[in-house]
Amino acid sequence: PAPTSEGAPPPFAICFSGSSLVEVEHKGSVKMADLALGDVVRVGNNNNKFEPVYSFGHKDSTSSAEFLRITTEGSSLEISPDHMVAIEGGRYVPASLVKKGDMLLTVVSEEEVAAVVTGIKKVVRKGVFAPFTASGSIVVNGIVASNYIAYQGSEYLRVGEMETPLSYQWIAHTFNSVHRLAVMFGITGETYSEGEEGVSHWVAMPHKMFSWLVEQNIVVSMSLIGLALPLFSLTWLIELLVSSPVVVLAVVVGGVSLMTYKKSVKKLL
């Protein structure tokens, strides 16, 4: 983001502009700058679904920043270049990769439809905000976007010259399962790093660590990724079990059925 006379630039780009609009359940359109923790907002990839905002990765009403203004046939979105947006088919890509003629996912009359990009330009706006929801998505100005940013200017993680099958949407959402679990267990306080205006402690340090990681050689990168993936995959699985009684019931029933089957087999033998 670029600084202006209205304020210093935020330390990194994970944001929408403060004038962007989101749909809050039972309230209608609300400016991003007026959004609060607990507001229930429309999210993407599930028609007519709303989820509460559980955190802000970035929340700064005073700084000004440079955004990409991506215009479609029916709307426009002001988004940081590294922040991801949903394209036709449901994939999330960095806004910097979107080109005129691409198809973005939009919400029209509570239905998700693809809309063609008709223009892209850089604008400077006051306020930088990045609300987080349980699904990792949010509908902003009628356009489906991610909660997260990508690194390396890529949809997928690259290690050395190799592009992995791990999308940045999947990586970020899996990593944030730790934060979502904390919120589920009542740890809901929001604090921000000194010297990094409006950046959540849940985001600031992981961002620095991952920025460092992607600059390392293939041996270091693969080793650390190999250690981290099982851990965060486990927290994601725990989150799934805690948040979905149906899944818990299915696991319990499946476990009991398996034990019963094994006992039956032993008796037959």
Short mmCIF file of C-alpha atoms in Angstrom, two decimals:
data_model
loop_
_atom_site.label_atom_id
_atom_site.label_comp_id
_atom_site.label_asym_id
_atom_site.label_seq_id
_atom_site.Cartn_x
_atom_site.Cartn_y
_atom_site.Cartn_z
CA PRO A 1 0.00 0.00 0.00
CA ALA A 2 1.11 3.53 -0.73
CA PRO A 3 1.13 6.29 1.88
CA THR A 4 -0.74 9.55 1.49
CA SER A 5 -1.03 12.71 3.52
CA GLU A 6 -4.02 11.18 5.32
CA GLY A 7 -1.88 8.68 7.20
CA ALA A 8 1.01 6.24 7.21
CA PRO A 9 0.79 3.07 5.11
CA PRO A 10 -0.17 -0.16 6.83
CA PRO A 11 2.77 -2.62 7.15
CA PHE A 12 1.39 -5.12 4.65
CA ALA A 13 -1.58 -5.58 2.41
CA ILE A 14 -4.39 -7.68 3.85
CA CYS A 15 -7.30 -5.39 3.46
CA PHE A 16 -10.37 -3.88 1.87
CA SER A 17 -11.01 -0.14 1.83
CA GLY A 18 -13.01 1.42 4.66
CA SER A 19 -15.77 2.54 2.30
CA SER A 20 -16.40 -1.01 1.04
CA LEU A 21 -19.83 -2.45 1.81
CA VAL A 22 -20.76 -5.77 3.38
CA GLU A 23 -24.22 -7.18 4.00
CA VAL A 24 -24.97 -7.67 7.70
CA GLU A 25 -27.86 -9.95 8.57
CA HIS A 26 -30.99 -8.03 9.63
CA LYS A 27 -29.20 -4.71 9.02
CA GLY A 28 -28.43 -4.55 5.32
CA SER A 29 -25.38 -2.85 3.82
CA VAL A 30 -22.77 -1.63 6.30
CA LYS A 31 -19.48 0.14 5.57
CA MET A 32 -16.39 -1.90 6.34
CA ALA A 33 -15.25 0.90 8.66
CA ASP A 34 -18.44 0.44 10.74
CA LEU A 35 -18.24 -3.35 10.94
CA ALA A 36 -17.78 -4.83 14.43
CA LEU A 37 -16.83 -8.16 15.97
CA GLY A 38 -19.87 -10.40 16.12
CA ASP A 39 -21.64 -8.80 13.15
CA VAL A 40 -23.13 -11.58 11.04
CA VAL A 41 -22.12 -11.02 7.41
CA ARG A 42 -22.83 -12.65 4.07
CA VAL A 43 -20.09 -15.07 3.03
CA GLY A 44 -19.26 -16.81 -0.22
CA ASN A 45 -19.38 -20.28 -1.77
CA ASN A 46 -22.65 -21.03 0.07
CA ASN A 47 -25.74 -19.33 -1.29
CA ASN A 48 -27.60 -17.19 1.22
CA LYS A 49 -25.25 -18.00 4.12
CA PHE A 50 -24.19 -15.61 6.90
CA GLU A 51 -21.43 -15.99 9.50
CA PRO A 52 -20.23 -13.83 12.41
CA VAL A 53 -17.02 -11.83 12.16
CA TYR A 54 -14.75 -13.47 14.76
CA SER A 55 -11.67 -11.29 14.23
CA PHE A 56 -10.04 -8.56 12.18
CA GLY A 57 -6.66 -9.37 10.72
CA HIS A 58 -6.34 -5.67 9.98
CA LYS A 59 -8.46 -2.84 11.36
CA ASP A 60 -7.20 0.70 10.88
CA SER A 61 -9.52 3.61 10.19
CA THR A 62 -6.79 6.30 9.97
CA SER A 63 -4.24 5.01 7.47
CA SER A 64 -4.67 5.45 3.74
CA ALA A 65 -3.55 2.83 1.25
CA GLU A 66 -3.43 1.99 -2.43
CA PHE A 67 -5.99 -0.56 -3.59
CA LEU A 68 -6.93 -2.23 -6.84
CA ARG A 69 -10.42 -1.17 -7.88
CA ILE A 70 -11.76 -4.16 -9.80
CA THR A 71 -14.96 -3.36 -11.69
CA THR A 72 -17.42 -5.97 -12.95
CA GLU A 73 -20.65 -5.60 -14.93
CA GLY A 74 -22.62 -4.96 -11.74
CA SER A 75 -20.22 -3.88 -9.00
CA SER A 76 -16.67 -2.96 -8.00
CA LEU A 77 -14.27 -4.08 -5.31
CA GLU A 78 -11.41 -2.13 -3.69
CA ILE A 79 -8.90 -4.70 -2.50
CA SER A 80 -5.18 -4.96 -1.78
CA PRO A 81 -3.16 -6.64 -4.55
CA ASP A 82 -2.18 -9.67 -2.45
CA HIS A 83 -5.66 -10.19 -1.02
CA MET A 84 -7.49 -13.05 -2.72
CA VAL A 85 -10.76 -12.89 -4.63
CA ALA A 86 -13.00 -15.72 -5.88
CA ILE A 87 -13.03 -16.47 -9.59
CA GLU A 88 -15.48 -18.58 -11.57
CA GLY A 89 -15.24 -22.16 -10.35
CA GLY A 90 -14.70 -21.14 -6.71
CA ARG A 91 -10.90 -20.81 -6.68
CA TYR A 92 -9.27 -17.91 -4.86
CA VAL A 93 -6.48 -15.96 -6.55
CA PRO A 94 -4.52 -12.81 -5.62
CA ALA A 95 -6.26 -9.69 -6.86
CA SER A 96 -3.04 -8.76 -8.65
CA LEU A 97 -3.56 -11.73 -11.02
CA VAL A 98 -7.07 -10.70 -12.07
CA LYS A 99 -7.28 -9.34 -15.60
CA LYS A 100 -9.91 -7.60 -17.67
CA GLY A 101 -12.20 -10.28 -19.11
CA ASP A 102 -11.78 -12.67 -16.15
CA MET A 103 -14.92 -13.94 -14.41
CA LEU A 104 -15.41 -13.21 -10.70
CA LEU A 105 -17.99 -14.74 -8.38
CA THR A 106 -20.65 -12.23 -7.37
CA VAL A 107 -23.89 -12.42 -5.39
CA VAL A 108 -27.04 -11.23 -7.14
CA SER A 109 -30.47 -11.71 -5.53
CA GLU A 110 -28.94 -14.19 -3.06
CA GLU A 111 -27.50 -16.31 -5.88
CA GLU A 112 -23.84 -16.63 -6.82
CA VAL A 113 -23.22 -15.79 -10.46
CA ALA A 114 -20.10 -15.12 -12.48
CA ALA A 115 -19.53 -11.56 -13.69
CA VAL A 116 -16.94 -10.38 -16.19
CA VAL A 117 -14.24 -7.94 -15.10
CA THR A 118 -14.62 -4.76 -17.14
CA GLY A 119 -11.86 -2.64 -15.65
CA ILE A 120 -9.02 -2.46 -13.13
CA LYS A 121 -7.29 0.62 -11.78
CA LYS A 122 -5.33 1.75 -8.72
CA VAL A 123 -7.03 4.02 -6.18
CA VAL A 124 -6.10 5.46 -2.79
CA ARG A 125 -8.62 5.16 0.02
CA LYS A 126 -8.71 5.84 3.75
CA GLY A 127 -9.16 2.90 6.10
CA VAL A 128 -7.87 -0.68 5.83
CA PHE A 129 -9.93 -3.62 7.10
CA ALA A 130 -9.76 -7.41 6.91
CA PRO A 131 -12.62 -9.19 8.74
CA PHE A 132 -12.33 -12.93 9.36
CA THR A 133 -15.20 -15.43 9.19
CA ALA A 134 -15.39 -19.17 9.89
CA SER A 135 -15.55 -20.07 6.18
CA GLY A 136 -12.59 -17.86 5.23
CA SER A 137 -14.74 -15.88 2.81
CA ILE A 138 -16.82 -12.70 2.74
CA VAL A 139 -18.96 -10.91 0.18
CA VAL A 140 -17.77 -7.31 -0.29
CA ASN A 141 -19.67 -4.94 -2.60
CA GLY A 142 -21.46 -8.00 -3.94
CA ILE A 143 -18.20 -9.76 -4.92
CA VAL A 144 -16.99 -12.95 -3.22
CA ALA A 145 -13.56 -12.50 -1.65
CA SER A 146 -11.24 -14.36 0.69
CA ASN A 147 -10.31 -13.36 4.24
CA TYR A 148 -6.68 -13.96 3.38
CA ILE A 149 -3.69 -12.92 1.30
CA ALA A 150 -1.44 -14.91 -0.99
CA TYR A 151 2.35 -14.75 -1.05
CA GLN A 152 4.73 -14.91 -4.01
CA GLY A 153 2.06 -13.33 -6.24
CA SER A 154 0.71 -16.83 -6.75
CA GLU A 155 -2.45 -18.84 -6.15
CA TYR A 156 -0.32 -21.80 -5.00
CA LEU A 157 2.70 -22.12 -2.72
CA ARG A 158 5.96 -22.35 -4.65
CA VAL A 159 9.04 -24.01 -3.18
CA GLY A 160 12.12 -23.21 -5.22
CA GLU A 161 11.09 -23.63 -8.84
CA MET A 162 8.33 -26.09 -7.96
CA GLU A 163 4.67 -25.12 -7.64
CA THR A 164 3.01 -27.23 -4.96
CA PRO A 165 -0.68 -28.28 -5.01
CA LEU A 166 -1.23 -26.31 -1.79
CA SER A 167 -3.32 -23.22 -2.45
CA TYR A 168 -2.80 -20.16 -0.30
CA GLN A 169 -6.51 -20.18 0.52
CA TRP A 170 -6.18 -23.68 1.95
CA ILE A 171 -2.92 -22.90 3.76
CA ALA A 172 -4.26 -19.71 5.38
CA HIS A 173 -7.60 -21.23 6.33
CA THR A 174 -5.98 -24.33 7.84
CA PHE A 175 -3.47 -22.23 9.78
CA ASN A 176 -6.25 -20.00 11.15
CA SER A 177 -8.01 -23.03 12.63
CA VAL A 178 -5.91 -22.36 15.75
CA HIS A 179 -7.46 -18.89 16.09
CA ARG A 180 -10.97 -20.17 15.38
CA LEU A 181 -10.56 -22.89 18.01
CA ALA A 182 -9.41 -20.28 20.52
CA VAL A 183 -12.55 -18.25 19.83
CA MET A 184 -14.72 -21.36 20.24
CA PHE A 185 -13.21 -21.86 23.70
CA GLY A 186 -13.86 -18.28 24.74
CA ILE A 187 -10.57 -16.57 23.89
CA THR A 188 -12.06 -13.64 22.01
CA GLY A 189 -9.85 -10.67 22.92
CA GLU A 190 -8.40 -8.64 20.06
CA THR A 191 -4.98 -7.02 20.52
CA TYR A 192 -2.73 -5.33 17.99
CA SER A 193 1.01 -5.01 17.51
CA GLU A 194 2.72 -1.79 18.51
CA GLY A 195 4.26 -0.04 15.53
CA GLU A 196 2.05 -1.99 13.13
CA GLU A 197 -1.17 -0.05 13.22
CA GLY A 198 -4.28 -2.14 13.28
CA VAL A 199 -2.58 -5.49 12.70
CA SER A 200 -3.82 -8.29 14.94
CA HIS A 201 -1.33 -10.24 17.05
CA TRP A 202 -2.88 -13.34 15.51
CA VAL A 203 -1.64 -12.12 12.12
CA ALA A 204 1.51 -9.99 12.59
CA MET A 205 4.01 -12.64 13.73
CA PRO A 206 2.75 -15.47 11.47
CA HIS A 207 2.97 -13.06 8.53
CA LYS A 208 6.61 -12.25 9.34
CA MET A 209 7.45 -15.93 9.77
CA PHE A 210 5.82 -17.03 6.52
CA SER A 211 7.34 -14.12 4.60
CA TRP A 212 10.72 -15.36 5.82
CA LEU A 213 9.90 -18.99 5.03
CA VAL A 214 9.06 -18.44 1.36
CA GLU A 215 12.44 -16.75 0.86
CA GLN A 216 14.43 -19.76 2.10
CA ASN A 217 16.02 -22.50 0.01
CA ILE A 218 14.08 -25.61 -0.88
CA VAL A 219 15.60 -27.77 1.91
CA VAL A 220 14.72 -25.34 4.69
CA SER A 221 11.27 -24.58 3.24
CA MET A 222 10.28 -28.21 2.73
CA SER A 223 11.54 -29.24 6.17
CA LEU A 224 9.60 -26.55 8.02
CA ILE A 225 6.47 -26.99 5.91
CA GLY A 226 6.65 -30.75 6.51
CA LEU A 227 6.67 -30.11 10.27
CA ALA A 228 3.91 -27.49 10.24
CA LEU A 229 1.37 -29.15 7.96
CA PRO A 230 0.52 -32.15 10.19
CA LEU A 231 0.16 -29.87 13.23
CA PHE A 232 -2.23 -27.41 11.61
CA SER A 233 -4.11 -30.17 9.81
CA LEU A 234 -4.72 -31.68 13.24
CA THR A 235 -6.04 -28.40 14.65
CA TRP A 236 -8.32 -28.09 11.62
CA LEU A 237 -9.65 -31.60 12.27
CA ILE A 238 -10.25 -30.78 15.95
CA GLU A 239 -12.07 -27.61 14.90
CA LEU A 240 -14.26 -29.64 12.55
CA LEU A 241 -15.14 -32.10 15.30
CA VAL A 242 -15.88 -29.36 17.84
CA SER A 243 -17.95 -27.22 15.48
CA SER A 244 -19.99 -30.00 13.88
CA PRO A 245 -22.02 -32.31 16.18
CA VAL A 246 -22.99 -34.35 13.12
CA VAL A 247 -19.34 -35.12 12.39
CA VAL A 248 -18.72 -36.02 16.04
CA LEU A 249 -21.74 -38.33 16.02
CA ALA A 250 -20.59 -39.95 12.79
CA VAL A 251 -17.11 -40.55 14.24
CA VAL A 252 -18.54 -42.04 17.44
CA VAL A 253 -20.99 -44.27 15.56
CA GLY A 254 -18.26 -45.30 13.14
CA GLY A 255 -15.89 -46.13 16.00
CA VAL A 256 -18.49 -48.18 17.87
CA SER A 257 -19.45 -50.01 14.68
CA LEU A 258 -15.80 -50.82 13.95
CA MET A 259 -15.22 -52.17 17.46
CA THR A 260 -18.39 -54.25 17.27
CA TYR A 261 -17.34 -55.63 13.91
CA LYS A 262 -13.87 -56.58 15.19
CA LYS A 263 -15.39 -58.37 18.22
CA SER A 264 -17.76 -60.27 15.93
CA VAL A 265 -14.89 -61.35 13.70
CA LYS A 266 -12.87 -62.56 16.71
CA LYS A 267 -15.83 -64.67 17.92
CA LEU A 268 -16.21 -66.24 14.50
CA LEU A 269 -12.52 -67.13 14.49
#
